[in-house]
């Protein structure tokens, strides 16, 4: 089968490899579409903390079951599925509490023996495979996993319909966090970014206000003025320097900042602003099964146009181009899919 490798930092190769051997508890999936994720870009650039080149990349997929192991009971050939790509291992806090995202040791595609998902075939334990509703096509099926990140962020924020919400960064995770908070009834939403085309997508998905923070040097005060006050919840979905303090400046007293982006290194925090105003900074890491189930529900209901985040549908031979444009934010890229149509 053909598979997309991060061969070395900033080097993508399509290679021929053997189809993975199926274990008794596993499902073999013929991949129809796979997404390029921000964490994949960290691997592509050699920055990911534990997924290192050379590696088959990818964990956002949708496809068709073609074979099941002898102990598999809930799936059969022909089922349309996606995958929740994380498994807690050992006797860690995550495994013991059911919060798999707390696990000190987690298996994920591209780590150890679990090969990445951007390939013609992908093997997953039955426990992680999820059936797609008949109304959900493969392209939207790919969005289940990243949308689950946004759903978990909304859960961590304890979102209420009356909340005034700001989302700092309108990449795919920021846009899908917007979908998650709108699903919970929020009406007032600000989305910021430095790219106008990405803000256009936010508006198409229902953002009530958008701001290009690169063009407006006083955007924080202008946003609060337009709102008539400060925000109740602020989601940080871009991991750039100074963004935590910016988020705290948007926030009302007693409000919550939820950190969703992947950060490299440290962030300075105005501790006086945090402490004296009883603001909170909340960490947010991936998702758990209830978040994934809610993501499937949001996509199936089709009330929020999550498909708007898909900007490119590329062939396998165009995978290298896809990684480049996502990394450099070129060609108006948002969520880029690699398609396996054969």
GROMACS .gro file of C-alpha atoms in nm:
model
  342
    1UNK     CA    1   0.000   0.000   0.000
    2UNK     CA    2   0.102   0.363  -0.038
    3UNK     CA    3   0.161   0.569   0.274
    4UNK     CA    4   0.257   0.930   0.346
    5UNK     CA    5   0.580   0.957   0.545
    6UNK     CA    6   0.738   1.249   0.720
    7UNK     CA    7   1.075   1.124   0.602
    8UNK     CA    8   1.274   1.397   0.776
    9UNK     CA    9   1.188   1.744   0.904
   10UNK     CA   10   1.002   1.930   0.627
   11UNK     CA   11   1.028   1.631   0.392
   12UNK     CA   12   0.721   1.435   0.277
   13UNK     CA   13   0.753   1.113   0.079
   14UNK     CA   14   0.491   0.869  -0.049
   15UNK     CA   15   0.626   0.516   0.001
   16UNK     CA   16   0.516   0.160  -0.067
   17UNK     CA   17   0.480  -0.039   0.255
   18UNK     CA   18   0.315  -0.362   0.362
   19UNK     CA   19  -0.048  -0.358   0.470
   20UNK     CA   20  -0.043  -0.393   0.851
   21UNK     CA   21  -0.109  -0.739   0.992
   22UNK     CA   22  -0.449  -0.763   1.159
   23UNK     CA   23  -0.471  -0.879   1.522
   24UNK     CA   24  -0.778  -1.052   1.669
   25UNK     CA   25  -0.917  -0.730   1.822
   26UNK     CA   26  -0.844  -0.503   1.528
   27UNK     CA   27  -1.025  -0.357   1.229
   28UNK     CA   28  -0.871  -0.296   0.887
   29UNK     CA   29  -0.998   0.024   0.727
   30UNK     CA   30  -0.964   0.130   0.366
   31UNK     CA   31  -0.896   0.500   0.407
   32UNK     CA   32  -1.112   0.731   0.198
   33UNK     CA   33  -0.990   1.066   0.333
   34UNK     CA   34  -0.737   1.189   0.587
   35UNK     CA   35  -0.680   1.535   0.733
   36UNK     CA   36  -0.361   1.731   0.797
   37UNK     CA   37  -0.366   1.843   1.162
   38UNK     CA   38  -0.166   2.110   1.341
   39UNK     CA   39   0.007   1.841   1.544
   40UNK     CA   40   0.104   1.674   1.215
   41UNK     CA   41   0.276   1.999   1.124
   42UNK     CA   42   0.468   1.984   1.452
   43UNK     CA   43   0.591   1.640   1.342
   44UNK     CA   44   0.660   1.771   0.991
   45UNK     CA   45   0.882   2.042   1.138
   46UNK     CA   46   1.053   1.804   1.382
   47UNK     CA   47   0.899   1.977   1.685
   48UNK     CA   48   0.653   1.715   1.811
   49UNK     CA   49   0.748   1.593   2.161
   50UNK     CA   50   0.709   1.221   2.087
   51UNK     CA   51   0.616   1.163   1.721
   52UNK     CA   52   0.948   1.184   1.535
   53UNK     CA   53   1.045   1.135   1.168
   54UNK     CA   54   1.066   0.903   0.985
   55UNK     CA   55   0.703   0.812   1.050
   56UNK     CA   56   0.378   0.746   0.866
   57UNK     CA   57   0.181   1.058   0.953
   58UNK     CA   58  -0.188   1.121   1.014
   59UNK     CA   59  -0.463   1.047   1.266
   60UNK     CA   60  -0.774   1.221   1.127
   61UNK     CA   61  -0.945   0.970   0.897
   62UNK     CA   62  -1.264   0.826   0.761
   63UNK     CA   63  -1.300   0.510   0.560
   64UNK     CA   64  -1.463   0.174   0.501
   65UNK     CA   65  -1.405  -0.144   0.699
   66UNK     CA   66  -1.268  -0.418   0.475
   67UNK     CA   67  -1.168  -0.684   0.728
   68UNK     CA   68  -1.207  -0.753   1.101
   69UNK     CA   69  -1.015  -0.966   1.350
   70UNK     CA   70  -1.159  -1.289   1.488
   71UNK     CA   71  -1.271  -1.133   1.819
   72UNK     CA   72  -1.433  -0.821   1.669
   73UNK     CA   73  -1.810  -0.819   1.725
   74UNK     CA   74  -1.940  -0.468   1.651
   75UNK     CA   75  -1.804  -0.408   1.301
   76UNK     CA   76  -1.809  -0.584   0.968
   77UNK     CA   77  -1.689  -0.528   0.613
   78UNK     CA   78  -1.866  -0.237   0.448
   79UNK     CA   79  -1.917  -0.030   0.764
   80UNK     CA   80  -1.835   0.340   0.722
   81UNK     CA   81  -1.620   0.454   1.013
   82UNK     CA   82  -1.386   0.702   1.172
   83UNK     CA   83  -1.140   0.647   1.459
   84UNK     CA   84  -1.074   0.805   1.798
   85UNK     CA   85  -0.694   0.792   1.772
   86UNK     CA   86  -0.575   0.766   2.132
   87UNK     CA   87  -0.543   0.482   2.381
   88UNK     CA   88  -0.445   0.514   2.746
   89UNK     CA   89  -0.196   0.251   2.859
   90UNK     CA   90  -0.076   0.116   3.191
   91UNK     CA   91  -0.220   0.196   3.533
   92UNK     CA   92  -0.212   0.570   3.478
   93UNK     CA   93  -0.452   0.828   3.619
   94UNK     CA   94  -0.621   0.854   3.281
   95UNK     CA   95  -0.693   0.485   3.253
   96UNK     CA   96  -0.806   0.455   3.614
   97UNK     CA   97  -1.042   0.756   3.597
   98UNK     CA   98  -1.169   0.713   3.242
   99UNK     CA   99  -1.007   1.041   3.135
  100UNK     CA  100  -0.781   0.893   2.870
  101UNK     CA  101  -0.638   1.235   2.790
  102UNK     CA  102  -0.482   1.238   3.140
  103UNK     CA  103  -0.277   0.926   3.068
  104UNK     CA  104   0.097   0.966   3.113
  105UNK     CA  105   0.143   0.703   2.845
  106UNK     CA  106  -0.086   0.715   2.544
  107UNK     CA  107  -0.073   0.530   2.220
  108UNK     CA  108  -0.161   0.721   1.905
  109UNK     CA  109  -0.107   0.666   1.532
  110UNK     CA  110   0.255   0.718   1.441
  111UNK     CA  111   0.380   0.609   1.783
  112UNK     CA  112   0.535   0.269   1.844
  113UNK     CA  113   0.372  -0.011   1.649
  114UNK     CA  114   0.056   0.186   1.568
  115UNK     CA  115   0.119   0.315   1.217
  116UNK     CA  116  -0.011   0.652   1.107
  117UNK     CA  117  -0.343   0.688   0.926
  118UNK     CA  118  -0.244   0.872   0.608
  119UNK     CA  119  -0.218   0.554   0.406
  120UNK     CA  120  -0.435   0.343   0.182
  121UNK     CA  121  -0.512   0.110   0.474
  122UNK     CA  122  -0.517   0.174   0.847
  123UNK     CA  123  -0.550  -0.069   1.138
  124UNK     CA  124  -0.719   0.028   1.463
  125UNK     CA  125  -0.829  -0.159   1.775
  126UNK     CA  126  -1.205  -0.216   1.765
  127UNK     CA  127  -1.242  -0.009   2.083
  128UNK     CA  128  -1.139   0.306   1.898
  129UNK     CA  129  -1.350   0.263   1.583
  130UNK     CA  130  -1.672   0.464   1.552
  131UNK     CA  131  -1.947   0.414   1.296
  132UNK     CA  132  -2.044   0.713   1.086
  133UNK     CA  133  -2.413   0.795   1.041
  134UNK     CA  134  -2.541   0.731   0.689
  135UNK     CA  135  -2.586   1.105   0.631
  136UNK     CA  136  -2.222   1.188   0.710
  137UNK     CA  137  -1.990   1.166   0.411
  138UNK     CA  138  -1.625   1.071   0.443
  139UNK     CA  139  -1.496   1.427   0.421
  140UNK     CA  140  -1.705   1.540   0.717
  141UNK     CA  141  -1.620   1.212   0.890
  142UNK     CA  142  -1.258   1.326   0.898
  143UNK     CA  143  -1.370   1.628   1.103
  144UNK     CA  144  -1.501   1.417   1.392
  145UNK     CA  145  -1.161   1.400   1.562
  146UNK     CA  146  -1.066   1.770   1.543
  147UNK     CA  147  -1.422   1.872   1.631
  148UNK     CA  148  -1.395   1.655   1.944
  149UNK     CA  149  -1.108   1.882   2.051
  150UNK     CA  150  -1.341   2.182   2.030
  151UNK     CA  151  -1.618   1.995   2.211
  152UNK     CA  152  -1.382   1.906   2.495
  153UNK     CA  153  -1.271   2.269   2.518
  154UNK     CA  154  -1.635   2.380   2.545
  155UNK     CA  155  -1.686   2.122   2.821
  156UNK     CA  156  -1.378   2.242   3.011
  157UNK     CA  157  -1.506   2.600   2.983
  158UNK     CA  158  -1.846   2.501   3.125
  159UNK     CA  159  -2.009   2.689   2.840
  160UNK     CA  160  -2.352   2.845   2.900
  161UNK     CA  161  -2.579   2.984   2.623
  162UNK     CA  162  -2.551   3.333   2.774
  163UNK     CA  163  -2.170   3.333   2.764
  164UNK     CA  164  -1.992   3.593   2.555
  165UNK     CA  165  -1.712   3.396   2.392
  166UNK     CA  166  -1.388   3.497   2.220
  167UNK     CA  167  -1.180   3.254   2.015
  168UNK     CA  168  -0.824   3.368   1.952
  169UNK     CA  169  -0.711   3.202   1.630
  170UNK     CA  170  -0.932   3.082   1.346
  171UNK     CA  171  -0.741   2.784   1.218
  172UNK     CA  172  -0.929   2.453   1.198
  173UNK     CA  173  -0.935   2.399   1.576
  174UNK     CA  174  -1.050   2.755   1.642
  175UNK     CA  175  -1.326   2.724   1.383
  176UNK     CA  176  -1.439   2.387   1.516
  177UNK     CA  177  -1.434   2.526   1.871
  178UNK     CA  178  -1.670   2.791   1.736
  179UNK     CA  179  -1.897   2.511   1.612
  180UNK     CA  180  -1.884   2.342   1.953
  181UNK     CA  181  -1.981   2.654   2.149
  182UNK     CA  182  -2.257   2.739   1.902
  183UNK     CA  183  -2.391   2.385   1.946
  184UNK     CA  184  -2.424   2.467   2.317
  185UNK     CA  185  -2.638   2.769   2.239
  186UNK     CA  186  -2.387   3.054   2.253
  187UNK     CA  187  -2.496   3.350   2.040
  188UNK     CA  188  -2.224   3.611   2.099
  189UNK     CA  189  -1.887   3.508   1.953
  190UNK     CA  190  -1.573   3.697   1.858
  191UNK     CA  191  -1.314   3.523   1.641
  192UNK     CA  192  -0.971   3.674   1.575
  193UNK     CA  193  -0.693   3.592   1.335
  194UNK     CA  194  -0.429   3.756   1.116
  195UNK     CA  195  -0.571   3.611   0.792
  196UNK     CA  196  -0.882   3.759   0.637
  197UNK     CA  197  -0.981   3.445   0.446
  198UNK     CA  198  -0.988   3.243   0.767
  199UNK     CA  199  -1.204   3.508   0.933
  200UNK     CA  200  -1.438   3.486   0.633
  201UNK     CA  201  -1.487   3.118   0.715
  202UNK     CA  202  -1.562   3.209   1.077
  203UNK     CA  203  -1.835   3.443   0.958
  204UNK     CA  204  -1.979   3.171   0.733
  205UNK     CA  205  -1.992   2.946   1.040
  206UNK     CA  206  -2.182   3.203   1.243
  207UNK     CA  207  -1.929   3.421   1.427
  208UNK     CA  208  -2.099   3.746   1.529
  209UNK     CA  209  -1.775   3.948   1.529
  210UNK     CA  210  -1.437   3.899   1.362
  211UNK     CA  211  -1.116   4.098   1.404
  212UNK     CA  212  -0.790   4.094   1.211
  213UNK     CA  213  -0.554   4.144   1.505
  214UNK     CA  214  -0.257   4.214   1.275
  215UNK     CA  215  -0.423   4.522   1.127
  216UNK     CA  216  -0.578   4.669   1.442
  217UNK     CA  217  -0.322   4.768   1.702
  218UNK     CA  218  -0.598   4.842   1.953
  219UNK     CA  219  -0.811   4.538   1.873
  220UNK     CA  220  -0.860   4.425   2.234
  221UNK     CA  221  -1.017   4.751   2.348
  222UNK     CA  222  -1.207   4.787   2.022
  223UNK     CA  223  -1.352   4.435   2.061
  224UNK     CA  224  -1.460   4.504   2.419
  225UNK     CA  225  -1.610   4.835   2.312
  226UNK     CA  226  -1.810   4.665   2.036
  227UNK     CA  227  -1.928   4.404   2.286
  228UNK     CA  228  -2.011   4.658   2.554
  229UNK     CA  229  -1.798   4.479   2.812
  230UNK     CA  230  -1.548   4.197   2.860
  231UNK     CA  231  -1.581   3.833   2.757
  232UNK     CA  232  -1.691   3.549   2.985
  233UNK     CA  233  -1.480   3.280   2.819
  234UNK     CA  234  -1.175   3.308   2.592
  235UNK     CA  235  -1.041   3.011   2.396
  236UNK     CA  236  -0.676   3.026   2.295
  237UNK     CA  237  -0.643   2.830   1.970
  238UNK     CA  238  -0.316   2.978   1.843
  239UNK     CA  239   0.008   2.918   2.031
  240UNK     CA  240   0.190   3.246   1.968
  241UNK     CA  241   0.389   3.461   2.211
  242UNK     CA  242   0.191   3.697   2.430
  243UNK     CA  243  -0.144   3.538   2.353
  244UNK     CA  244  -0.227   3.438   2.711
  245UNK     CA  245  -0.192   3.794   2.836
  246UNK     CA  246  -0.400   3.917   2.542
  247UNK     CA  247  -0.669   3.667   2.636
  248UNK     CA  248  -0.664   3.776   3.000
  249UNK     CA  249  -0.709   4.136   2.883
  250UNK     CA  250  -1.025   4.036   2.694
  251UNK     CA  251  -1.167   3.855   2.995
  252UNK     CA  252  -1.410   3.976   3.262
  253UNK     CA  253  -1.336   3.935   3.631
  254UNK     CA  254  -1.395   3.572   3.726
  255UNK     CA  255  -1.384   3.458   3.364
  256UNK     CA  256  -1.201   3.163   3.214
  257UNK     CA  257  -0.922   3.132   2.957
  258UNK     CA  258  -0.905   2.785   2.799
  259UNK     CA  259  -0.573   2.690   2.639
  260UNK     CA  260  -0.640   2.465   2.340
  261UNK     CA  261  -0.346   2.532   2.107
  262UNK     CA  262  -0.019   2.338   2.112
  263UNK     CA  263   0.245   2.559   2.273
  264UNK     CA  264   0.622   2.542   2.240
  265UNK     CA  265   0.807   2.681   2.538
  266UNK     CA  266   0.683   2.922   2.803
  267UNK     CA  267   0.431   3.208   2.806
  268UNK     CA  268   0.454   3.517   3.022
  269UNK     CA  269   0.147   3.585   3.236
  270UNK     CA  270   0.048   3.907   3.409
  271UNK     CA  271  -0.012   3.741   3.743
  272UNK     CA  272  -0.163   4.058   3.891
  273UNK     CA  273  -0.435   4.063   3.626
  274UNK     CA  274  -0.499   3.694   3.690
  275UNK     CA  275  -0.499   3.696   4.068
  276UNK     CA  276  -0.662   4.024   4.161
  277UNK     CA  277  -0.950   3.967   3.921
  278UNK     CA  278  -0.994   3.596   4.007
  279UNK     CA  279  -0.955   3.496   3.645
  280UNK     CA  280  -0.875   3.135   3.555
  281UNK     CA  281  -0.645   2.971   3.302
  282UNK     CA  282  -0.758   2.618   3.220
  283UNK     CA  283  -0.552   2.356   3.041
  284UNK     CA  284  -0.725   2.154   2.771
  285UNK     CA  285  -0.581   1.836   2.618
  286UNK     CA  286  -0.744   1.639   2.332
  287UNK     CA  287  -1.078   1.478   2.430
  288UNK     CA  288  -1.254   1.172   2.571
  289UNK     CA  289  -1.523   0.948   2.423
  290UNK     CA  290  -1.822   1.165   2.526
  291UNK     CA  291  -1.660   1.452   2.334
  292UNK     CA  292  -1.620   1.236   2.025
  293UNK     CA  293  -1.980   1.119   2.048
  294UNK     CA  294  -2.098   1.480   2.068
  295UNK     CA  295  -1.883   1.569   1.767
  296UNK     CA  296  -2.054   1.297   1.564
  297UNK     CA  297  -2.390   1.433   1.677
  298UNK     CA  298  -2.303   1.790   1.571
  299UNK     CA  299  -2.195   1.675   1.227
  300UNK     CA  300  -2.498   1.449   1.183
  301UNK     CA  301  -2.742   1.727   1.282
  302UNK     CA  302  -2.582   1.949   1.015
  303UNK     CA  303  -2.711   2.270   1.173
  304UNK     CA  304  -2.363   2.421   1.184
  305UNK     CA  305  -2.170   2.407   0.853
  306UNK     CA  306  -1.852   2.244   0.980
  307UNK     CA  307  -1.762   2.147   0.621
  308UNK     CA  308  -1.673   2.514   0.564
  309UNK     CA  309  -1.337   2.448   0.733
  310UNK     CA  310  -1.233   2.218   0.446
  311UNK     CA  311  -1.037   2.433   0.201
  312UNK     CA  312  -0.852   2.171  -0.005
  313UNK     CA  313  -0.911   1.814  -0.121
  314UNK     CA  314  -0.584   1.683  -0.258
  315UNK     CA  315  -0.469   1.357  -0.414
  316UNK     CA  316  -0.213   1.132  -0.247
  317UNK     CA  317   0.055   1.260  -0.486
  318UNK     CA  318  -0.019   1.616  -0.368
  319UNK     CA  319   0.042   1.540   0.001
  320UNK     CA  320   0.376   1.724   0.004
  321UNK     CA  321   0.205   2.036  -0.131
  322UNK     CA  322  -0.066   2.001   0.133
  323UNK     CA  323   0.182   2.000   0.419
  324UNK     CA  324   0.366   2.299   0.276
  325UNK     CA  325   0.058   2.517   0.244
  326UNK     CA  326  -0.070   2.425   0.590
  327UNK     CA  327   0.273   2.497   0.742
  328UNK     CA  328   0.315   2.830   0.560
  329UNK     CA  329  -0.057   2.923   0.564
  330UNK     CA  330  -0.051   2.961   0.187
  331UNK     CA  331  -0.314   2.922  -0.086
  332UNK     CA  332  -0.587   3.019   0.164
  333UNK     CA  333  -0.549   2.682   0.334
  334UNK     CA  334  -0.757   2.592   0.638
  335UNK     CA  335  -0.831   2.219   0.674
  336UNK     CA  336  -0.656   2.022   0.401
  337UNK     CA  337  -0.768   1.668   0.320
  338UNK     CA  338  -0.574   1.400   0.136
  339UNK     CA  339  -0.815   1.183  -0.061
  340UNK     CA  340  -0.781   0.810  -0.131
  341UNK     CA  341  -1.042   0.760  -0.403
  342UNK     CA  342  -0.929   0.432  -0.558
   0.00000   0.00000   0.00000
